PDB file of C-alpha atoms in Angstrom:
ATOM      1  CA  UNK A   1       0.000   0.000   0.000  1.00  0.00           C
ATOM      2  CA  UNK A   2       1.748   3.268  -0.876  1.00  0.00           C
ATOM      3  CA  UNK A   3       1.096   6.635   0.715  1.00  0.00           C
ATOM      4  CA  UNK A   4       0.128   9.884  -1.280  1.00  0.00           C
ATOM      5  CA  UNK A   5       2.762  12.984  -0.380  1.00  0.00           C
ATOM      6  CA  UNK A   6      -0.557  14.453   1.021  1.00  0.00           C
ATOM      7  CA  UNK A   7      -1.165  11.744   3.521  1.00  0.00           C
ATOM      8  CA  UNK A   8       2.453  11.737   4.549  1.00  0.00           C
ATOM      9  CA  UNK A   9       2.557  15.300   5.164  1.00  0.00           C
ATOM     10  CA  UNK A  10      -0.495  14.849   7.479  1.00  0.00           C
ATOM     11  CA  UNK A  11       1.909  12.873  10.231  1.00  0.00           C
ATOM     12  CA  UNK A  12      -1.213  12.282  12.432  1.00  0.00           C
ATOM     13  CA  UNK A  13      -0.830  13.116  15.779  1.00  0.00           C
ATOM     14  CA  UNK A  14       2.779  14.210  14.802  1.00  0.00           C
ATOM     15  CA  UNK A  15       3.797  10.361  13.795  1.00  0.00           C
ATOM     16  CA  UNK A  16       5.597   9.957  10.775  1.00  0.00           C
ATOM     17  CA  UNK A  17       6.610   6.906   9.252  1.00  0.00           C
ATOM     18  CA  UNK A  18       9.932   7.450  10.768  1.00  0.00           C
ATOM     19  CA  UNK A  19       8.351   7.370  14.237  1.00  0.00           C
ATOM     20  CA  UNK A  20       6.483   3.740  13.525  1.00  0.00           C
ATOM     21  CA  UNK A  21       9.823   2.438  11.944  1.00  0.00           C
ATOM     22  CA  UNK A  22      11.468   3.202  15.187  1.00  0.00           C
ATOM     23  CA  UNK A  23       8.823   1.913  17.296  1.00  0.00           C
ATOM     24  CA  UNK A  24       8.694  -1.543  15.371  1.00  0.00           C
ATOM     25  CA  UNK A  25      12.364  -1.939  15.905  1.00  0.00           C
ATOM     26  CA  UNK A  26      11.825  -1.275  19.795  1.00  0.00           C
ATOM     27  CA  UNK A  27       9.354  -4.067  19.749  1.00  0.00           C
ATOM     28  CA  UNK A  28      11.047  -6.132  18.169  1.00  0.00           C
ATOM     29  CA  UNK A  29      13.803  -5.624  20.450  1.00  0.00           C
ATOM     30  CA  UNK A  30      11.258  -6.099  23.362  1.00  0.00           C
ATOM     31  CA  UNK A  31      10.689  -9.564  22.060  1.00  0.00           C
ATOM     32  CA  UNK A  32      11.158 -12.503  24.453  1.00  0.00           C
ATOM     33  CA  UNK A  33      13.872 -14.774  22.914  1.00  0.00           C
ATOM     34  CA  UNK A  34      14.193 -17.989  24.924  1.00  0.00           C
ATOM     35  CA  UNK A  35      15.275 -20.934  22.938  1.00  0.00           C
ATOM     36  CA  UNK A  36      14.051 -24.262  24.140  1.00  0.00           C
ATOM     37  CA  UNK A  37      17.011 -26.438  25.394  1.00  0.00           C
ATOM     38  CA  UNK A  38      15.975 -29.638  24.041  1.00  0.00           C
ATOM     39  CA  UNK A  39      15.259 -30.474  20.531  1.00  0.00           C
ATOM     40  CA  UNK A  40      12.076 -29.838  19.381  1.00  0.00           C
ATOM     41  CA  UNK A  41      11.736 -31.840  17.119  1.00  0.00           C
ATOM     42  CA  UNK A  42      12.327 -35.111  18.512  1.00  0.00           C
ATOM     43  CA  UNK A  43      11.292 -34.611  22.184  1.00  0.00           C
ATOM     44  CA  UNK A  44       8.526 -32.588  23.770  1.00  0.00           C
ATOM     45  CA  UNK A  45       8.165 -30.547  27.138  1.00  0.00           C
ATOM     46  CA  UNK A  46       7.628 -33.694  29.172  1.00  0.00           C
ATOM     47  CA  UNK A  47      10.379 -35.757  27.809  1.00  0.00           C
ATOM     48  CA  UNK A  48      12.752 -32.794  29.437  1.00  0.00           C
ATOM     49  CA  UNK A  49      11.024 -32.989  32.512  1.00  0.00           C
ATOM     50  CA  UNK A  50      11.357 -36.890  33.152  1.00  0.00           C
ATOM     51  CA  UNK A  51      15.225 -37.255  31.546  1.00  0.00           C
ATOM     52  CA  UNK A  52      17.583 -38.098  34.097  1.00  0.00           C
ATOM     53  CA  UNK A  53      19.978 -35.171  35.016  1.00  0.00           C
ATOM     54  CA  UNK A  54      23.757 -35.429  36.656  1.00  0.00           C
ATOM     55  CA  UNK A  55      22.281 -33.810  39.636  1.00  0.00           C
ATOM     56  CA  UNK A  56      19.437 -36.225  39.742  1.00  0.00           C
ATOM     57  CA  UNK A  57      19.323 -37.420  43.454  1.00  0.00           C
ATOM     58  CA  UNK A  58      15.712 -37.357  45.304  1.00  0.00           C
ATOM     59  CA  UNK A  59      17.254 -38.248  48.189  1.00  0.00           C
ATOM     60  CA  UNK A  60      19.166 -35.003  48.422  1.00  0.00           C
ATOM     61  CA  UNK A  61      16.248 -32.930  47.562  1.00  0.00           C
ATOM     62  CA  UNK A  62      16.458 -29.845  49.587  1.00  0.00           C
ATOM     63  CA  UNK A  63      14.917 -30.169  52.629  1.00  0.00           C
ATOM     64  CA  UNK A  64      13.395 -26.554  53.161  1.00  0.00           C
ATOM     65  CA  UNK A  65      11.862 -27.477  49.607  1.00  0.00           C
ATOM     66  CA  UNK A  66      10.673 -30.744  50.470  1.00  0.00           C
ATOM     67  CA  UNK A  67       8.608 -28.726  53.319  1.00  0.00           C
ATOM     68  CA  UNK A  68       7.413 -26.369  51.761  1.00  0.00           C
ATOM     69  CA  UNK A  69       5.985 -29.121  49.524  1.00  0.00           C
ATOM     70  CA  UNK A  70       4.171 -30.741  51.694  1.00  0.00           C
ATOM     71  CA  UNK A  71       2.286 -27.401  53.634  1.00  0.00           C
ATOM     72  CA  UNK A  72       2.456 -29.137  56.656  1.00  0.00           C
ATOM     73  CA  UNK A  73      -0.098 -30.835  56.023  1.00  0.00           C
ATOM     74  CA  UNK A  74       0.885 -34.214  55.365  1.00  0.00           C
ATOM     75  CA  UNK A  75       2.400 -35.502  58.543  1.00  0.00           C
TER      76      UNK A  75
ATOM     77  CA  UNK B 210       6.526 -33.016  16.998  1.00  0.00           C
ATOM     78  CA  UNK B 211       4.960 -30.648  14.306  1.00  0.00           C
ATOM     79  CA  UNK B 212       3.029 -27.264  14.806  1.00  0.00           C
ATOM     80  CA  UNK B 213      -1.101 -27.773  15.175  1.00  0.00           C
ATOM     81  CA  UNK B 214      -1.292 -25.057  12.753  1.00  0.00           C
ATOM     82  CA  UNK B 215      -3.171 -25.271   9.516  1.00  0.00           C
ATOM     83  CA  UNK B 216      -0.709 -23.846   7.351  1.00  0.00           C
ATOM     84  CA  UNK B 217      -3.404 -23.488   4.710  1.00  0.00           C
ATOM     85  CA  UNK B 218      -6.217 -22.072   7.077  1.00  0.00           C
ATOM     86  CA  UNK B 219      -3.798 -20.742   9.667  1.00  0.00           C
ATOM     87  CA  UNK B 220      -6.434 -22.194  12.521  1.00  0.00           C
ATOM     88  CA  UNK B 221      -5.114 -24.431  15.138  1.00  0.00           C
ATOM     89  CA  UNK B 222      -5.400 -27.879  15.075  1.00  0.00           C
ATOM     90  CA  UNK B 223      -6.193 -29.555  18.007  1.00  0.00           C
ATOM     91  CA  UNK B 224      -4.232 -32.355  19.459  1.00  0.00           C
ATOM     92  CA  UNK B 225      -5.273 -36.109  18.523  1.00  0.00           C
ATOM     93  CA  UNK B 226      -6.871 -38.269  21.433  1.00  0.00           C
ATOM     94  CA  UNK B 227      -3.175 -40.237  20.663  1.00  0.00           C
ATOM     95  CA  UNK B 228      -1.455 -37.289  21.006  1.00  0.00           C
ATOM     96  CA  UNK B 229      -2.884 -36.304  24.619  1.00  0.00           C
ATOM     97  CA  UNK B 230      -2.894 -39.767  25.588  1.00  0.00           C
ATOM     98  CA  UNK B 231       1.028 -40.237  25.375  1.00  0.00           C
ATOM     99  CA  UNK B 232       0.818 -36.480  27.255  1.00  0.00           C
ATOM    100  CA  UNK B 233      -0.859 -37.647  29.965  1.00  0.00           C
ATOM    101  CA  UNK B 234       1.737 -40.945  30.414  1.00  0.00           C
ATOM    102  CA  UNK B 235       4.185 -38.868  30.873  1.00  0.00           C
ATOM    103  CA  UNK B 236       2.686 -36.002  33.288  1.00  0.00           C
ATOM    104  CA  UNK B 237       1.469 -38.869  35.184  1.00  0.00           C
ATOM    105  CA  UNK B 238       5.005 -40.233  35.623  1.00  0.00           C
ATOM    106  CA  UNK B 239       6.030 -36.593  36.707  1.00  0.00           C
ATOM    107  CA  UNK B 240       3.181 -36.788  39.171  1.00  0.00           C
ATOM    108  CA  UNK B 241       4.652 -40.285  40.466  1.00  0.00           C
ATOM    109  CA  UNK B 242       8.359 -38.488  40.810  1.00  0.00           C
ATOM    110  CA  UNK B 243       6.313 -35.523  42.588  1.00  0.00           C
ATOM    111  CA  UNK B 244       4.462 -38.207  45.352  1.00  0.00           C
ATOM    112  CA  UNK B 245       8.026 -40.284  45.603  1.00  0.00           C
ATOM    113  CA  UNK B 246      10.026 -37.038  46.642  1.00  0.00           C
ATOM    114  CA  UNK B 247       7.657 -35.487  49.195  1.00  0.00           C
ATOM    115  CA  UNK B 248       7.286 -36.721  52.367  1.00  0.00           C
ATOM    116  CA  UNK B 249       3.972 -37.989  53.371  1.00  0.00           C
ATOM    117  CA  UNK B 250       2.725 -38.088  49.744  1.00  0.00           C
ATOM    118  CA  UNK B 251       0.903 -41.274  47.916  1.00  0.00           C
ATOM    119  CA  UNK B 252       0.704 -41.075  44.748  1.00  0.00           C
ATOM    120  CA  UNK B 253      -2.217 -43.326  45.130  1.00  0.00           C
ATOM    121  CA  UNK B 254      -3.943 -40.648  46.838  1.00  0.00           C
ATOM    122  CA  UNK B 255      -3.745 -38.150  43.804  1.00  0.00           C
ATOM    123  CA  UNK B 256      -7.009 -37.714  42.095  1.00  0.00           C
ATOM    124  CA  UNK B 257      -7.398 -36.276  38.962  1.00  0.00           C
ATOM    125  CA  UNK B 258     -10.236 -34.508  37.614  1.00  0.00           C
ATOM    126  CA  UNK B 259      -9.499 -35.854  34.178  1.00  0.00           C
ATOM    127  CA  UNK B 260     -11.591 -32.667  31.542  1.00  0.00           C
ATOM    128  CA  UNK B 261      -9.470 -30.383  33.377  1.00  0.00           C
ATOM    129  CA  UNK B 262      -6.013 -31.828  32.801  1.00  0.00           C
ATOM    130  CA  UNK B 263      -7.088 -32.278  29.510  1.00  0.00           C
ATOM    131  CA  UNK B 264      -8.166 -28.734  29.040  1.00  0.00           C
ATOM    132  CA  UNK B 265      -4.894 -27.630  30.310  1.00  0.00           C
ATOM    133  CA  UNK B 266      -2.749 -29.908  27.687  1.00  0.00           C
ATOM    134  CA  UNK B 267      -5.018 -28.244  25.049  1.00  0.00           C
ATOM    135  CA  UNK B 268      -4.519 -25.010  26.624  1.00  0.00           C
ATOM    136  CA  UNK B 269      -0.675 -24.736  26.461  1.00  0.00           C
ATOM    137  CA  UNK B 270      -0.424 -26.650  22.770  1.00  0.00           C
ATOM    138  CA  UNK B 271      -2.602 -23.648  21.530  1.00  0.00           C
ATOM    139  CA  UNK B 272       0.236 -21.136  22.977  1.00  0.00           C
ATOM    140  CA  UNK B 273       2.190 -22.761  21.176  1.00  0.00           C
ATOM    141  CA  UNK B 274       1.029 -21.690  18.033  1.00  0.00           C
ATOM    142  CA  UNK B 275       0.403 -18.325  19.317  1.00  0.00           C
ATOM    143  CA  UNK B 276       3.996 -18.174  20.019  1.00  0.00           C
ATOM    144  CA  UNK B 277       5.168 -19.257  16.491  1.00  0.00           C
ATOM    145  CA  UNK B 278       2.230 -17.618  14.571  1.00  0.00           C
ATOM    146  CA  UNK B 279       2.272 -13.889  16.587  1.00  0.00           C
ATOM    147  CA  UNK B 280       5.867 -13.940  17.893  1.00  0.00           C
ATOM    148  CA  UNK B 281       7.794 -16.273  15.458  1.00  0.00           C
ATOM    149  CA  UNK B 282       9.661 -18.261  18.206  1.00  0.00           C
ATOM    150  CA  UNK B 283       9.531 -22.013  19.363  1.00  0.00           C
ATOM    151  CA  UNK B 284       8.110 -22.139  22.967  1.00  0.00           C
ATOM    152  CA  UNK B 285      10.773 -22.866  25.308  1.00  0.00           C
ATOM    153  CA  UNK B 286      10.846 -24.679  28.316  1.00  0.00           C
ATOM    154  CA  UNK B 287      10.457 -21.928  30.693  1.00  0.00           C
ATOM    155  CA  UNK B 288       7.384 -20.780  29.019  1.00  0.00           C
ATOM    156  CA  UNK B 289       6.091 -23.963  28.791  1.00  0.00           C
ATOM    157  CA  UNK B 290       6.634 -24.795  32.466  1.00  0.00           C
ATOM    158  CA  UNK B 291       5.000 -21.273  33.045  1.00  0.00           C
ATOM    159  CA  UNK B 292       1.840 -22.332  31.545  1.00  0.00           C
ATOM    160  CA  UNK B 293       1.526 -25.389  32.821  1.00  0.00           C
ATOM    161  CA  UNK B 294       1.976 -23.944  36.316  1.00  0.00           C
ATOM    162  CA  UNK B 295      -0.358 -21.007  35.968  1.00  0.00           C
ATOM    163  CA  UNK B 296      -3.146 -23.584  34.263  1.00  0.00           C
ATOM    164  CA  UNK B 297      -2.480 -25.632  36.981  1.00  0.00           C
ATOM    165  CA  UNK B 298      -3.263 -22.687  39.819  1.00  0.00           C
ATOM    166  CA  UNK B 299      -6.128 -21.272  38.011  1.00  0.00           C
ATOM    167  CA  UNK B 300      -8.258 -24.844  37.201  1.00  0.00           C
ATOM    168  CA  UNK B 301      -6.768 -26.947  40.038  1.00  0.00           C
ATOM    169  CA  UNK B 302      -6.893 -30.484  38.294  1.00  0.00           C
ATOM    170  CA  UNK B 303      -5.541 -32.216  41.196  1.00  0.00           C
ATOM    171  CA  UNK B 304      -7.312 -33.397  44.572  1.00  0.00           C
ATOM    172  CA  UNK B 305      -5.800 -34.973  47.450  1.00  0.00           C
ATOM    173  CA  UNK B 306      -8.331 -37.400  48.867  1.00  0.00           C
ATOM    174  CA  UNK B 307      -6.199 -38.473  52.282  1.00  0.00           C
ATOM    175  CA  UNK B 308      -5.397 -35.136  52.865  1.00  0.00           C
ATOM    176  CA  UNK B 309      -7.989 -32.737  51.584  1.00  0.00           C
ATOM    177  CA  UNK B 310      -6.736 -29.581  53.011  1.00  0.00           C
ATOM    178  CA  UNK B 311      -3.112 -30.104  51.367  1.00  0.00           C
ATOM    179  CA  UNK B 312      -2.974 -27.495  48.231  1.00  0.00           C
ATOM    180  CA  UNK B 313      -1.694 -29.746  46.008  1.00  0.00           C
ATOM    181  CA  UNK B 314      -2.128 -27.981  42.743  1.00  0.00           C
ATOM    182  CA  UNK B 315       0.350 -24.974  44.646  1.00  0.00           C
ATOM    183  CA  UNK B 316       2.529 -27.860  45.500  1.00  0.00           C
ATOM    184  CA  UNK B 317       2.771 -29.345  42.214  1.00  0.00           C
ATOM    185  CA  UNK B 318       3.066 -25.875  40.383  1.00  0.00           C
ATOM    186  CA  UNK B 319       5.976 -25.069  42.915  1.00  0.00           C
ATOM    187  CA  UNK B 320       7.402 -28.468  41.891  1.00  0.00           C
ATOM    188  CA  UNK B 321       7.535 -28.725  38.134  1.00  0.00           C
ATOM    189  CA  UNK B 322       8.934 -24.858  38.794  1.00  0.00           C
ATOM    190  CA  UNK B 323      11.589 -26.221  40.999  1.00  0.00           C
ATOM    191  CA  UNK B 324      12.438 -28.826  38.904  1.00  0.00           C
ATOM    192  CA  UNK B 325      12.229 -26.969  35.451  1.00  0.00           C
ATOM    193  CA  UNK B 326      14.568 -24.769  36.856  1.00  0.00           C
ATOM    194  CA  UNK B 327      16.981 -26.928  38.236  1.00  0.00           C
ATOM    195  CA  UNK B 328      17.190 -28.724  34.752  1.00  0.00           C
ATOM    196  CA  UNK B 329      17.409 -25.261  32.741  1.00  0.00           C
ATOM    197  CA  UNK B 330      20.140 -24.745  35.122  1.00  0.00           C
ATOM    198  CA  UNK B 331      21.927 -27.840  34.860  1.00  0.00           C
ATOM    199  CA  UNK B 332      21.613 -27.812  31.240  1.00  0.00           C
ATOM    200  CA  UNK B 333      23.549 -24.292  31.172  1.00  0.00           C
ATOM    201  CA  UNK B 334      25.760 -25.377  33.328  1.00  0.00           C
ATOM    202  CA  UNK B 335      24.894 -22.620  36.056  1.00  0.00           C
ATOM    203  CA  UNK B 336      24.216 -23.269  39.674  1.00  0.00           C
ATOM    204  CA  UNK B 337      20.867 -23.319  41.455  1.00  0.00           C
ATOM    205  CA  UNK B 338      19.975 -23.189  44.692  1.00  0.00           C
ATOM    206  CA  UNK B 339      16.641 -21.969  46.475  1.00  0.00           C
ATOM    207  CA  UNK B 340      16.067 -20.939  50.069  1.00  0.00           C
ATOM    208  CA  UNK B 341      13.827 -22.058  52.718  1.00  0.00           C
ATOM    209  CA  UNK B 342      12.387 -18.028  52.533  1.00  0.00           C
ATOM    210  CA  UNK B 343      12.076 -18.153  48.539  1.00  0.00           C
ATOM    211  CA  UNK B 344      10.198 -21.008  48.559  1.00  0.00           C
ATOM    212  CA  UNK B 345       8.225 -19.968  51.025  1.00  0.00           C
ATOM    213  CA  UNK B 346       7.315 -16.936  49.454  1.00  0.00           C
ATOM    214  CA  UNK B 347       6.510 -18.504  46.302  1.00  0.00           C
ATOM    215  CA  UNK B 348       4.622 -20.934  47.216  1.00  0.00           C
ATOM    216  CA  UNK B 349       2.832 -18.321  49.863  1.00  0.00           C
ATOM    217  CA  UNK B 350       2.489 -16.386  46.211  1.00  0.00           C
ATOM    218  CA  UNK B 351       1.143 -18.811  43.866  1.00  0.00           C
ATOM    219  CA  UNK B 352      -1.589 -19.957  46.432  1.00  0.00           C
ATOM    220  CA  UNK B 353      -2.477 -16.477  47.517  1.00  0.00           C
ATOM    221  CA  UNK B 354      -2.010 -13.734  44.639  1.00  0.00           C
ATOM    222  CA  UNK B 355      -3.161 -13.136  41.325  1.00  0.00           C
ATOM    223  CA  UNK B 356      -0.769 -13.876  39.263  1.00  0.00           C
ATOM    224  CA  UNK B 357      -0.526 -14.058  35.521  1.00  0.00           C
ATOM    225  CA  UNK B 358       0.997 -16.411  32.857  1.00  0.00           C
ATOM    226  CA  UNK B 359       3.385 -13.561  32.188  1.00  0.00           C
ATOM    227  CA  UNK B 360       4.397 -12.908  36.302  1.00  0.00           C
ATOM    228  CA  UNK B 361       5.429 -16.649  36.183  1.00  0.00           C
ATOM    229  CA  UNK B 362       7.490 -16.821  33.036  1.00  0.00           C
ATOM    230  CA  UNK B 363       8.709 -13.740  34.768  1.00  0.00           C
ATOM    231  CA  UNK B 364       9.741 -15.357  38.095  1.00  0.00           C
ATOM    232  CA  UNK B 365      11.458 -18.282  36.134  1.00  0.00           C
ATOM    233  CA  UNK B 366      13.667 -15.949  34.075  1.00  0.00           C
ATOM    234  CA  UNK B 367      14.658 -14.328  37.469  1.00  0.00           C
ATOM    235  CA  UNK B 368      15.571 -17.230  38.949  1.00  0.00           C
ATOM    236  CA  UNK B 369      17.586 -18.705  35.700  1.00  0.00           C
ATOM    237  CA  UNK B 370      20.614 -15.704  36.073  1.00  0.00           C
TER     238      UNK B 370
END
């Protein structure tokens, strides 16, 4: 869609097409960028989840955590 | 695993009966790992309210495409662990019959937190460690406050530095 010289001389509100460039590269700067860890492709959300880690131990699961957990209402 | 987007329609498709099925396999073996770790838990005590957890699955797969179709990006795991706990607050899917007082939807969104964190963390080779006070708070937090989709993917990315 192209612009007439009389519609760019409007600049509504005092926005020109200057303004909107520099506001879409501020959003697009704004834009959350976290890359998923696993690959996507071949294993989902849950796969990463249940796969074994090096600091896999459930017996050394933080205590303060583990009572938290539980709300105190489960002894 | 492929987009439910209709490339041709650009409407989401929803997820096949097979395709939640193998979903729920594996959140119920993260439910088991949940009722091994904490003390006092059975996992035969867990009841599930089984339209709601299915909801939820559905929910998160369609943020999925709103991620790739609005934003352009693949949803990562902190996002994804962010939905799932804020679905899991808001609709509470969970029920403890032995205990009936124990929040266990809070407990279980605190735990797949915990845990996505401590994998994230693993994974990037950075340390992770959360206090007695921090969990506290959190878990005070997520049963008490408001708190949106966005305020959790928030807290995660805070806690990943």
């Amino acid at each position: 869609m192209s612009l007439t010289q009389n519609a760019l001389d409007e600049a509504p509100f005092g926005i020109t097409l200057d303004d909107i460039a520099a506001f879409d590269r501020k959003q697009e700067a704004n834009r959350v960028q976290n890359a998923p860890i696993r690959d996507v492709n071949s294993r989902d959300f849950w796969d990463f989840m249940l796969e074994p880690t090096l600091t896999d131990d459930d017996t050394a699961y933080p205590a303060d955590v583990l009572e938290e957990l539980s709300g105190g209402e489960l002894n | 695993m492929s987009l439910h987007l209709n490339s041709a329609t650009g409407r989401y498709i929803p997820l096949s009966p097979e395709e939640k099925y193998l979903r729920l396999v594996k959140i119920d073996k993260f439910i088991k790992r949940y009722a091994g770790i904490v003390p006092g838990m059975d996992y035969t005590d867990i009841v599930c309210r089984k339209d709601i957890l299915l909801d939820i699955i559905e929910k998160v797969e369609k943020r999925r495409v709103y991620f790739h179709v609005f934003h352009g990006i693949t949803m990562s795991e902190q996002n994804e662990v962010s939905l799932y706990c804020f679905w899991l607050l808001k609709l509470s899917p969970f029920f403890n019959k032995k205990h009936p007082n124990h929040s266990i939807n809070t407990s279980i969104a605190f735990f797949m937190l915990y845990e996505a964190v401590r994998r994230i963390s693993a994974h990037k080779g950075r340390p992770f460690i959360m206090g007695k006070d921090y969990a506290h708070d959190l878990i005070y937090a997520f049963q008490n406050r408001d708190i949106s989709k966005e305020a959790v993917m928030l807290t995660i990315k805070s806690l990943l530095v």
